[in-house]
CSV table of C-alpha atoms in Angstrom, one decimal:
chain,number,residue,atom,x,y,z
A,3,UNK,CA,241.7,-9.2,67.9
A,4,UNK,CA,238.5,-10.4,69.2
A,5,UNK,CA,235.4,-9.6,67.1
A,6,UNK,CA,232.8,-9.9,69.5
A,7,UNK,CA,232.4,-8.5,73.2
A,8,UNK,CA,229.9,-9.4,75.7
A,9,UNK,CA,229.9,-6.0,78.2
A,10,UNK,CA,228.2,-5.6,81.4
A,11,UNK,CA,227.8,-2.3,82.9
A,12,UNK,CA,226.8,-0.7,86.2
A,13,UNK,CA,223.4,-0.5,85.8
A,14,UNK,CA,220.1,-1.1,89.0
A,15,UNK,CA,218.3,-4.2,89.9
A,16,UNK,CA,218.2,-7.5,89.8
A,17,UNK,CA,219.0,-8.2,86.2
A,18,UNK,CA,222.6,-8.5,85.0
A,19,UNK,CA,221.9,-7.7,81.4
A,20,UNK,CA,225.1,-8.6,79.3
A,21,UNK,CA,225.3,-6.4,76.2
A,22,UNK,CA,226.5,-7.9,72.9
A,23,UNK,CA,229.2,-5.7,70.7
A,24,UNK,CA,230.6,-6.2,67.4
A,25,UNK,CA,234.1,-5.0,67.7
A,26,UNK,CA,235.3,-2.8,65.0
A,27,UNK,CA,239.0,-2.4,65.9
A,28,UNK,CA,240.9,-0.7,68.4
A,29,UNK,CA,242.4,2.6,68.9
A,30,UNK,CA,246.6,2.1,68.7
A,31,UNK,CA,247.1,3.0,72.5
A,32,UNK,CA,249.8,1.3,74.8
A,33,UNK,CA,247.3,-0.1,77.3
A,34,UNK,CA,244.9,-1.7,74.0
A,35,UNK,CA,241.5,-0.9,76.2
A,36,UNK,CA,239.8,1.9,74.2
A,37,UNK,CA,238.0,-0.1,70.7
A,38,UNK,CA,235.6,1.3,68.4
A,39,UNK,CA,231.8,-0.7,68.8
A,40,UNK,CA,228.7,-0.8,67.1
A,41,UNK,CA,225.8,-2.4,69.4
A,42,UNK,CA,222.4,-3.8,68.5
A,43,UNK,CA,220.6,-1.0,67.8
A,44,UNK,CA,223.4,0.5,65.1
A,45,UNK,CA,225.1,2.8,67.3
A,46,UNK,CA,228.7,3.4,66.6
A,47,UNK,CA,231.0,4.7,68.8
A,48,UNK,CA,234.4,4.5,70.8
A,49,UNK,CA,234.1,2.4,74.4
A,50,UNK,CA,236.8,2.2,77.3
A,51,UNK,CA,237.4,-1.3,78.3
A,52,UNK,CA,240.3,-1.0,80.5
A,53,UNK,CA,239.9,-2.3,84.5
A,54,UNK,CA,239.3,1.5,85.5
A,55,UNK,CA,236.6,2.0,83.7
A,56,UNK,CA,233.6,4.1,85.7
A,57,UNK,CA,231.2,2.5,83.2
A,58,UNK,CA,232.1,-1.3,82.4
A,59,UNK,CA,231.6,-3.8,84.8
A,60,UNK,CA,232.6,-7.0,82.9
A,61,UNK,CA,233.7,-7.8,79.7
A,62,UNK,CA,234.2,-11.2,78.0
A,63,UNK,CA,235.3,-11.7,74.3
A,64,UNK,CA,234.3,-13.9,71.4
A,65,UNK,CA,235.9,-15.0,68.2
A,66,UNK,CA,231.9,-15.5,66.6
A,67,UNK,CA,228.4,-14.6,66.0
A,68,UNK,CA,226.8,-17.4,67.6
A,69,UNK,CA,229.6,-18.4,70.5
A,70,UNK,CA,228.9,-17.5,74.3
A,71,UNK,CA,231.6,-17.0,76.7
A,72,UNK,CA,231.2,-19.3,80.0
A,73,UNK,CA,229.9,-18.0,82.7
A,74,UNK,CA,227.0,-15.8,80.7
A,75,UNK,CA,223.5,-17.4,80.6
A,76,UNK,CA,221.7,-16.9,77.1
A,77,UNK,CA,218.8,-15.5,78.3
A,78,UNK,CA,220.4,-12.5,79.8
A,79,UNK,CA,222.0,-11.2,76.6
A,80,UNK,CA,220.9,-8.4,74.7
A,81,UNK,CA,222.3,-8.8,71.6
A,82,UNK,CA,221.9,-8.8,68.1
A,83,UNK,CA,219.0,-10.3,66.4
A,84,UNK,CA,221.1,-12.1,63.7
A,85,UNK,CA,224.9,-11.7,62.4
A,86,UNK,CA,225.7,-8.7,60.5
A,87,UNK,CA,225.6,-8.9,56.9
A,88,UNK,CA,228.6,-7.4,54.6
A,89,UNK,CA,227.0,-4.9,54.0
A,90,UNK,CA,225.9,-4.0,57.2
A,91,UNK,CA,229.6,-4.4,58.6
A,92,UNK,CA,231.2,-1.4,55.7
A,93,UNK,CA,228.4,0.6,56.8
A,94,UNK,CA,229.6,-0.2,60.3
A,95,UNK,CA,233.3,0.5,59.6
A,96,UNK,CA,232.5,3.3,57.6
A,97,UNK,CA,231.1,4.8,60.7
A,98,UNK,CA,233.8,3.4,63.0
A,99,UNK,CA,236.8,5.3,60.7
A,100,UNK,CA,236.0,9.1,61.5
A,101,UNK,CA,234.9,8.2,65.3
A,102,UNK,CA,238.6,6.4,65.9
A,103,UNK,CA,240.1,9.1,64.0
A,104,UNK,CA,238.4,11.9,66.5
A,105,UNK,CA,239.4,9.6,69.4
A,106,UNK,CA,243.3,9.9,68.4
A,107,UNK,CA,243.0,13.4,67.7
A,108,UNK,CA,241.4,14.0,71.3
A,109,UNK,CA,244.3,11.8,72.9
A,110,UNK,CA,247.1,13.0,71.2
A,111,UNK,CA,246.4,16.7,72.4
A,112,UNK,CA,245.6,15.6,75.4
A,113,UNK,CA,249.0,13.4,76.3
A,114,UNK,CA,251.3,16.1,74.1
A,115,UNK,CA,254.4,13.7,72.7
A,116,UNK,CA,252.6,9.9,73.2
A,117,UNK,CA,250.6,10.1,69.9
A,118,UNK,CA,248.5,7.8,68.7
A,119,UNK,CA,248.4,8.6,65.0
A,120,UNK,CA,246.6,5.2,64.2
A,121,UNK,CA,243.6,2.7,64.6
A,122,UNK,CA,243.6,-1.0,64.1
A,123,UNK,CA,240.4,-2.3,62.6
A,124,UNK,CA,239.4,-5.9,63.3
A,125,UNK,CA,237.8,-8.8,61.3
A,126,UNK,CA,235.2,-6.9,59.9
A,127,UNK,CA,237.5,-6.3,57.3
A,128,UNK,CA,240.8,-9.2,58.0
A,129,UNK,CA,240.7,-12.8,57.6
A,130,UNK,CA,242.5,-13.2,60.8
A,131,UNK,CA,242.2,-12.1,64.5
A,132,UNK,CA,243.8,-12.7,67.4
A,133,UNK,CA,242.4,-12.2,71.0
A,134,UNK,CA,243.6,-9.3,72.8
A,135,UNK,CA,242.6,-10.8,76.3
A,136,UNK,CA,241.6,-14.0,78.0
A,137,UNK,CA,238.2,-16.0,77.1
A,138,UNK,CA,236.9,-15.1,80.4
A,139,UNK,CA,237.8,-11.5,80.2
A,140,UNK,CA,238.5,-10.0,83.9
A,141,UNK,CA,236.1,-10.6,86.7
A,142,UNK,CA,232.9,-8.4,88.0
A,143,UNK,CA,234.1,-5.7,90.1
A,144,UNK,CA,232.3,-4.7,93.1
A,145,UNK,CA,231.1,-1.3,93.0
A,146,UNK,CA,227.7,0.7,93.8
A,147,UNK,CA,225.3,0.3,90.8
A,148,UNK,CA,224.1,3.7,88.9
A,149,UNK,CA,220.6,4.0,87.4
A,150,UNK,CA,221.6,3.4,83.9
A,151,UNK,CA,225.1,3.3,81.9
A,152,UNK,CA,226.4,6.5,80.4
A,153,UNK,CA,226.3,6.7,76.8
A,154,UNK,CA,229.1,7.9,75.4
A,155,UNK,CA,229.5,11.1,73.5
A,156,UNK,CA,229.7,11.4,69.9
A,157,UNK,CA,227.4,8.3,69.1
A,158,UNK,CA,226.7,7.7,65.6
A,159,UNK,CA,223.5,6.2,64.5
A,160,UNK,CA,223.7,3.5,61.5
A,161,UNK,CA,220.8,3.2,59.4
A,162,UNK,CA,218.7,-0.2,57.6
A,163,UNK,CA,219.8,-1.7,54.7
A,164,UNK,CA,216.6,-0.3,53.2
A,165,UNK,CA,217.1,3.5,53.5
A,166,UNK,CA,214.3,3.8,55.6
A,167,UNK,CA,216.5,4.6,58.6
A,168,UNK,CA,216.7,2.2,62.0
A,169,UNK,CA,214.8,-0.2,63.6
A,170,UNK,CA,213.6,0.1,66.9
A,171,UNK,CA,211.7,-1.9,69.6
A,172,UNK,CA,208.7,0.2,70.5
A,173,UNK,CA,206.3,-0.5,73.5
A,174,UNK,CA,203.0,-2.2,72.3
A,175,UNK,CA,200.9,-1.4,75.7
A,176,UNK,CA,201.3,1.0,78.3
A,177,UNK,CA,202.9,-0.5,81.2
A,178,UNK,CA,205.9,0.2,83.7
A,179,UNK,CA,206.2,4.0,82.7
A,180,UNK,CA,206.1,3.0,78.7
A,181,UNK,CA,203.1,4.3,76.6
A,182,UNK,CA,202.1,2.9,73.5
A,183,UNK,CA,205.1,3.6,70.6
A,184,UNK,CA,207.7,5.0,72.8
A,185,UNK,CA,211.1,3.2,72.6
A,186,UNK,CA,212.5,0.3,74.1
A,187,UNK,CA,216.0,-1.3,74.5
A,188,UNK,CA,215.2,-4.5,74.4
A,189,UNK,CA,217.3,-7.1,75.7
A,190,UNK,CA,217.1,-9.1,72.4
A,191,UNK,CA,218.8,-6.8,70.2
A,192,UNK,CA,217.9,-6.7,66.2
A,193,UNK,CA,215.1,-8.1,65.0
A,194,UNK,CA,212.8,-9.2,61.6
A,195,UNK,CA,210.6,-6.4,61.0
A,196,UNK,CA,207.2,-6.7,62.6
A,197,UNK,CA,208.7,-9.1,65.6
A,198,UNK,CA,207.0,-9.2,68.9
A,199,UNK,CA,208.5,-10.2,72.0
A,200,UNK,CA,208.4,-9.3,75.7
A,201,UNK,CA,211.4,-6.9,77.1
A,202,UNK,CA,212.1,-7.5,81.1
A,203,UNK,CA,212.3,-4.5,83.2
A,204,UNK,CA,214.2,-4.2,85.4
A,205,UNK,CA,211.7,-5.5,88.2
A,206,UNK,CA,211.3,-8.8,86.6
A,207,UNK,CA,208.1,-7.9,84.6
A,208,UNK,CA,207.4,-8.1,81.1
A,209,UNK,CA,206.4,-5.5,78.7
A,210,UNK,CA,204.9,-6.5,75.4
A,211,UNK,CA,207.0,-5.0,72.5
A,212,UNK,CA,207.0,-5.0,68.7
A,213,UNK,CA,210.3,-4.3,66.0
A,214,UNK,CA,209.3,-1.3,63.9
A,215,UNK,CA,210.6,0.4,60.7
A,216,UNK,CA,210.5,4.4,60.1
A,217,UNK,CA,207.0,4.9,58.4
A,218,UNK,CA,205.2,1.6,59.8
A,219,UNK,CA,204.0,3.3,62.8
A,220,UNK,CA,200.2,4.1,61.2
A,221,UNK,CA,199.8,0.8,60.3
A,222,UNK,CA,201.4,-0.3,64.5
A,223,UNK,CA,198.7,2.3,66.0
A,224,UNK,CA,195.7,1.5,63.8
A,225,UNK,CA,195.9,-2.3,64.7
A,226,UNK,CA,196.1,-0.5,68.6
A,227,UNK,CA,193.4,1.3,68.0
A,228,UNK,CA,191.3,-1.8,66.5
A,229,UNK,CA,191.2,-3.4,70.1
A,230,UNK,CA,189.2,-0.1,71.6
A,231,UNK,CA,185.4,-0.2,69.9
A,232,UNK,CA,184.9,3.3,71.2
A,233,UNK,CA,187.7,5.0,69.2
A,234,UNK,CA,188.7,4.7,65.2
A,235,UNK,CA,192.5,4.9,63.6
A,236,UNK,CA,193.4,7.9,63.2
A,237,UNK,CA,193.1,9.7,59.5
A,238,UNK,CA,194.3,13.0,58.3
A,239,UNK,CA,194.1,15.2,55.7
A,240,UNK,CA,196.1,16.8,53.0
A,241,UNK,CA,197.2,19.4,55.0
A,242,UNK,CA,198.8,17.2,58.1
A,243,UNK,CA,195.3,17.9,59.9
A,244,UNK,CA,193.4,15.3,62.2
A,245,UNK,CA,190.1,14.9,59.6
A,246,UNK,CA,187.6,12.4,58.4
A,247,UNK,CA,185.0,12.7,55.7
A,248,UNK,CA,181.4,11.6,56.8
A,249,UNK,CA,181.1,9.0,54.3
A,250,UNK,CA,184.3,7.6,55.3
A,251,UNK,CA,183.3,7.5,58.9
A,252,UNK,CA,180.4,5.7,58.6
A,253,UNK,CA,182.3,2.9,56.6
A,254,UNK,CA,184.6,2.9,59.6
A,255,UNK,CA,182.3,2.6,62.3
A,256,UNK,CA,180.8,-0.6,64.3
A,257,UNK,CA,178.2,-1.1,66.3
A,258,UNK,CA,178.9,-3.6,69.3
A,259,UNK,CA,176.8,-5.1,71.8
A,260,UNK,CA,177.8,-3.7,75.4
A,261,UNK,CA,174.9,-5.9,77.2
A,262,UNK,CA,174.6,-4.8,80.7
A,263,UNK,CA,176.8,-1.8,80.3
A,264,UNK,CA,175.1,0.4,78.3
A,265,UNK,CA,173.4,2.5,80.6
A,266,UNK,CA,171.1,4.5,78.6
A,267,UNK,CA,167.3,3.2,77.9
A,268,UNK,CA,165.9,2.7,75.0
A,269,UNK,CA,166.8,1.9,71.3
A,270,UNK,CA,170.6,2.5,70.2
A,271,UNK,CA,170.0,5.6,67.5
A,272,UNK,CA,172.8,6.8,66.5
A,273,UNK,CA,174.0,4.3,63.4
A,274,UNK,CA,170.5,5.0,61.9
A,275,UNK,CA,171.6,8.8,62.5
A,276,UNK,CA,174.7,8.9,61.2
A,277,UNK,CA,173.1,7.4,57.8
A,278,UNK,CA,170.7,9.9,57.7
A,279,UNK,CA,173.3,12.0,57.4
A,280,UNK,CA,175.4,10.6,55.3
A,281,UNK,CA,171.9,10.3,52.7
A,282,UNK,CA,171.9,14.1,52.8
A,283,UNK,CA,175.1,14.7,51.8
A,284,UNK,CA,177.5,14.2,54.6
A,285,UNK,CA,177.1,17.0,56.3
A,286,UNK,CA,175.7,18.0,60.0
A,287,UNK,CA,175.9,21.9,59.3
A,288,UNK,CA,174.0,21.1,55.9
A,289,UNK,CA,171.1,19.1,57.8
A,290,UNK,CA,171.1,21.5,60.6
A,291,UNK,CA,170.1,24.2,57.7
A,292,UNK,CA,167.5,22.7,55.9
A,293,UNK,CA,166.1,21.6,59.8
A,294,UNK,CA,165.3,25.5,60.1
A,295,UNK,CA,164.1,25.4,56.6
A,296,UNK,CA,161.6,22.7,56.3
A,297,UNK,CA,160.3,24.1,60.0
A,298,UNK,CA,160.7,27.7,58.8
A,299,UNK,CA,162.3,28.4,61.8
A,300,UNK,CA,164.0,31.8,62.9
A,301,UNK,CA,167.9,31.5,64.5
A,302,UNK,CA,166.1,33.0,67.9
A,303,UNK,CA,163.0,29.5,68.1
A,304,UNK,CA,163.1,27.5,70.6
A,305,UNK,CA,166.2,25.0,70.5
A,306,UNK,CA,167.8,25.9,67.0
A,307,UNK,CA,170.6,27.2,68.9
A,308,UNK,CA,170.9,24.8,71.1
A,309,UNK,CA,170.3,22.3,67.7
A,310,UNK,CA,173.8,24.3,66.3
A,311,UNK,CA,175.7,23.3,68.9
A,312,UNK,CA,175.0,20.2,69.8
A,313,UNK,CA,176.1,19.7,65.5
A,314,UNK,CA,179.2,21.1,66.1
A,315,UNK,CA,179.8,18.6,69.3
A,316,UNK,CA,179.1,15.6,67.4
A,317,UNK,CA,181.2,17.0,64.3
A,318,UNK,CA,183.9,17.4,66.3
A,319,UNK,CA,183.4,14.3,68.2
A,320,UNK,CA,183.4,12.1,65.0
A,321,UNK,CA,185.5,13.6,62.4
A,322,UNK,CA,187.9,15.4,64.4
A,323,UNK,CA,188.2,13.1,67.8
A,324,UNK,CA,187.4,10.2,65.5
A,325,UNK,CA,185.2,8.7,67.7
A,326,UNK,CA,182.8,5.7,67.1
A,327,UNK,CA,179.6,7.2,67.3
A,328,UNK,CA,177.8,4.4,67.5
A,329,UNK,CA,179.3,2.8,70.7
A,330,UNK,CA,179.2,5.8,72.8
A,331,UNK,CA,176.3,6.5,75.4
A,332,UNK,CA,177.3,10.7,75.1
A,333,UNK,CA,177.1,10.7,71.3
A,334,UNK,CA,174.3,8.5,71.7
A,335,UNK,CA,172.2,11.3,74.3
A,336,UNK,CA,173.6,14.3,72.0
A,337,UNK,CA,171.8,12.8,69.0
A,338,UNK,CA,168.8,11.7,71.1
A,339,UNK,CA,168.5,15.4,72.2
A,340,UNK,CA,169.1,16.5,68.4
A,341,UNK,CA,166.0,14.2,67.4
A,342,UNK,CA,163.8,15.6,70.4
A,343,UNK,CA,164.0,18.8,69.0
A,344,UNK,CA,163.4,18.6,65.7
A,345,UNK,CA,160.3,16.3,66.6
A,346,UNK,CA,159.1,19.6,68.5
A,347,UNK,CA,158.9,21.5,65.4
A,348,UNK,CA,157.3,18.4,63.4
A,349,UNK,CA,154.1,19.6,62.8
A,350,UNK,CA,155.7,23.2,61.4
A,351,UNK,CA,157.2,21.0,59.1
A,352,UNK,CA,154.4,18.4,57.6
A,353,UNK,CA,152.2,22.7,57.7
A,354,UNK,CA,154.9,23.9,55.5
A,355,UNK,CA,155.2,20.9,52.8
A,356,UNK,CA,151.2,20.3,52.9
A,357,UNK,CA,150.4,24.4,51.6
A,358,UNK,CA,149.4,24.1,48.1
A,359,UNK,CA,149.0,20.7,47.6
A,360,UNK,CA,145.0,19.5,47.1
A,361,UNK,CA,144.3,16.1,47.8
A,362,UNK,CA,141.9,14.6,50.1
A,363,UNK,CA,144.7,12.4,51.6
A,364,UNK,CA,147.5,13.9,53.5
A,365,UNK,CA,151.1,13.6,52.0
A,366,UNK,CA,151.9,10.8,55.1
A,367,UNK,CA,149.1,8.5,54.1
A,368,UNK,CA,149.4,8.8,50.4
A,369,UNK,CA,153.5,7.6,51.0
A,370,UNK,CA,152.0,5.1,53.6
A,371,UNK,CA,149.6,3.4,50.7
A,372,UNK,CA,152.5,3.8,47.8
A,373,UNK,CA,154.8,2.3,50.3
A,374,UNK,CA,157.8,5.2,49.0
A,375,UNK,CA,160.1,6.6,51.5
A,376,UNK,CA,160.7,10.2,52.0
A,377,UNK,CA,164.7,9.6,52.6
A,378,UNK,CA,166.3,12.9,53.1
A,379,UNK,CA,163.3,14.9,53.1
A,380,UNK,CA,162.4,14.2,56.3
A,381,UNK,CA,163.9,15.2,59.6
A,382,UNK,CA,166.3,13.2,61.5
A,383,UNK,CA,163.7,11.4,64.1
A,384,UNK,CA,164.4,7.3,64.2
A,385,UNK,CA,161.4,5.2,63.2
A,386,UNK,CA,162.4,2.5,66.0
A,387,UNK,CA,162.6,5.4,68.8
A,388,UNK,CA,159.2,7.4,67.3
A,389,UNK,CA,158.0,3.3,68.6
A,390,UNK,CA,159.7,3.3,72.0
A,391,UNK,CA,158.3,7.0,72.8
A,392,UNK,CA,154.9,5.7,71.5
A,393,UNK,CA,154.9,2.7,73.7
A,394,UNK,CA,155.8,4.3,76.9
A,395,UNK,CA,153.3,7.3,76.0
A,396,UNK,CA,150.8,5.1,75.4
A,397,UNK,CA,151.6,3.1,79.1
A,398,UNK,CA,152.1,6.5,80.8
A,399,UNK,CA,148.5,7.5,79.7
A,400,UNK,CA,147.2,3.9,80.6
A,401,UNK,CA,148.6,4.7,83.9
A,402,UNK,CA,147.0,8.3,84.1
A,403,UNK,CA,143.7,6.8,82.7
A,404,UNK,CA,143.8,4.4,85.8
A,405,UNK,CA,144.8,6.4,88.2
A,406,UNK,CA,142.1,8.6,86.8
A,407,UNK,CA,139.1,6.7,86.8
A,408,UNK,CA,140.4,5.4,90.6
A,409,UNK,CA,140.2,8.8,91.7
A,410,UNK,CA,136.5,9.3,90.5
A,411,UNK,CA,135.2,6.0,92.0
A,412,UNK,CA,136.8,7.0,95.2
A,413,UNK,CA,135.0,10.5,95.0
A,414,UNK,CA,131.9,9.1,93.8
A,415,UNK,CA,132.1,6.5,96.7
A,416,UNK,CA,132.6,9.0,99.3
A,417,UNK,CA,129.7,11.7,98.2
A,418,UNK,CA,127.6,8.6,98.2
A,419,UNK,CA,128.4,7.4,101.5
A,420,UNK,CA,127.6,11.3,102.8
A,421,UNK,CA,124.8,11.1,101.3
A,422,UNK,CA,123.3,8.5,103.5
A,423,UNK,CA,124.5,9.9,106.8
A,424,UNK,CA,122.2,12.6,105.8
């Protein structure tokens, strides 16, 4: 008996995709066309080979691993990735026994006195083999093709080697109705963990795909995610939960130059504010708290409660959504709008922390001379954007002054001129 099968079934388009099977023996019935396979992706299960079959197409038969029947081009095979091991073949049979022992059971009741009571397995397990058809099989039958081939009933998965459970091909971009992770039956068959090849579909396109163990998909989507600068890999907590600690995030994040595409004016903010943060204690709720405190501020002032929520947005934003913060123009405008209101209640602040204290300097000039910082004392308004406002304050009244003085020269110009007339 034949250990190898090359099958082609009914299937759409233009690609005749032959499939490679690893015979496992064959099921003791007087027309020999019903044997017990296991394919590429550890499937085992019984498979109807005889001329009427409404699934099978073609089939051609090989004594080895490594030999291709005539007539099938190599690059249309999806077979396995290497040859079975021995180990791999006894876990193979020792799926094939119960499955050819169900088949038996299932013919016998249904033909009453022709009983097949037996199964013959093949070189998987014997030295010798003989061929139970032709080299070149029977030829292709002409029938309408189906979408896809029907897979049999009762299939029976067969796990790694390595306990961790079966390989797969999984889709490594989103293309031709795959999305990132979802699995593919690639025409290659088996490969070496952490492959990457291209599966055809069935239009003649390619699809980029990768060979995955059970419990390496974290490690797959986080090098996915690393190609997106607007997004971070995805970490969770102890209980299952999407969650990242601040101090964590701001390890994570980094800041890249968009050039011409970011849209908003002004100085990029949002890394300095994130470290504010993270120097208080990594915690928005926390700052938001002692903003109302160093402004002695009541919940009902003007923009605390607009100040809350705009905390909860960009708390949700990045350790929830696990965005990078620092690359986004909307986290970028809901921190701007953050700073613009706790500069509004700026001089509440510097009246609350200058009561008591004596001094003829103020508290900012006397850090100014010592050259100390005030770090998380103070509230979160940028240094570098406190310099843009100033700048395009100071041009705005420039502008103003001009326009002002213009005015008056006109006015005095034209009272003059009346004047005269007089």
């Amino acid at each position: 008996m034949a250990t190898w099968a090359y099958v082609l079934y009914f299937g759409a388009g233009p690609w005749q995709v032959w499939h490679q099977r690893l015979v496992l023996g064959q099921v003791a019935l007087s027309a020999g066309s019903l044997f017990v396979i296991a394919t590429p992706d550890r499937h085992v299960y019984a498979e109807d080979y005889s001329a009427g079959s409404a699934d099978v197409a073609a089939v051609r038969w090989a004594a080895a691993f490594n030999v291709l029947p005539d007539g099938i081009p190599p690059g249309d095979v999806y077979r396995f990735w290497a040859e079975p091991t021995v180990a791999q073949r006894a876990a193979f049979l020792a799926a094939a026994v119960p499955e050819a022992a169900g088949e038996c059971a299932g013919l016998a009741a249904a033909h009453g006195a022709w009983r097949p009571r037996r199964w013959t397995p093949t070189a998987c397990c014997r030295s010798r083999w003989a061929d139970p058809r032709p080299t070149q099989g029977w030829p292709l039958r002409a029938r309408p093709l189906l979408s896809e081939p029907r897979r049999p009933r009762g299939v029976v998965a067969v796990g790694a080697a390595d306990g961790r459970g079966a390989a797969r091909w999984v889709a490594a971009e989103c293309f031709g109705g795959f999305r990132v992770g979802d699995d593919v039956a690639h025409q290659a068959g088996a490969g070496a963990i952490g492959d990457k090849d291209i599966h055809r579909l069935a239009d003649g396109s390619g699809l980029f795909v990768q060979y995955l163990r059970p419990g390496d998909e974290q490690e797959f989507f986080d090098r996915i995610v690393a190609s997106d600068a607007r997004i971070l890999p995805v970490r969770r907590n102890r209980l299952g939960r999407r969650e990242r600690t601040w101090a964590d995030m701001c390890a994570a994040v980094t800041k890249e130059d968009f050039g011409k595409d970011w849209t908003l004016g002004g100085v990029r903010t949002a890394g300095w504010c994130l470290e504010h943060i993270n120097s208080e204690g990594g915690s928005l709720d926390a700052h938001h708290d002692r903003f109302r405190s160093l402004c002695r501020l009541e919940p009902n002032a003007w923009g605390v409660a607009e100040h809350l929520h705009l905390t909860a947005a960009v708390k949700a934003g990045l350790l929830v959504d696990q965005l990078d913060g620092t690359n986004l123009v909307m986290v970028e405008m809901l921190l701007r709008r953050m700073q613009t209101i706790e500069f509004a209640h700026l001089e509440r602040a510097k009246e609350a922390e200058s009561k008591g204290y004596s001094g003829r300097l103020s508290l900012e000039e006397q850090q100014a001379f010592s050259g100390l910082s005030r770090g998380s004392g103070q509230l979160m308004i940028c240094p570098e954007l406190l310099d843009v406002v100033r700048v395009d304050v100071d041009r705005e009244a420039q502008l103003n002054k001009a326009l002002r003085k213009g005015r008056e020269e006109r006015d005095a110009a034209r009272k003059k001129g009346g004047g005269d007339k007089s």
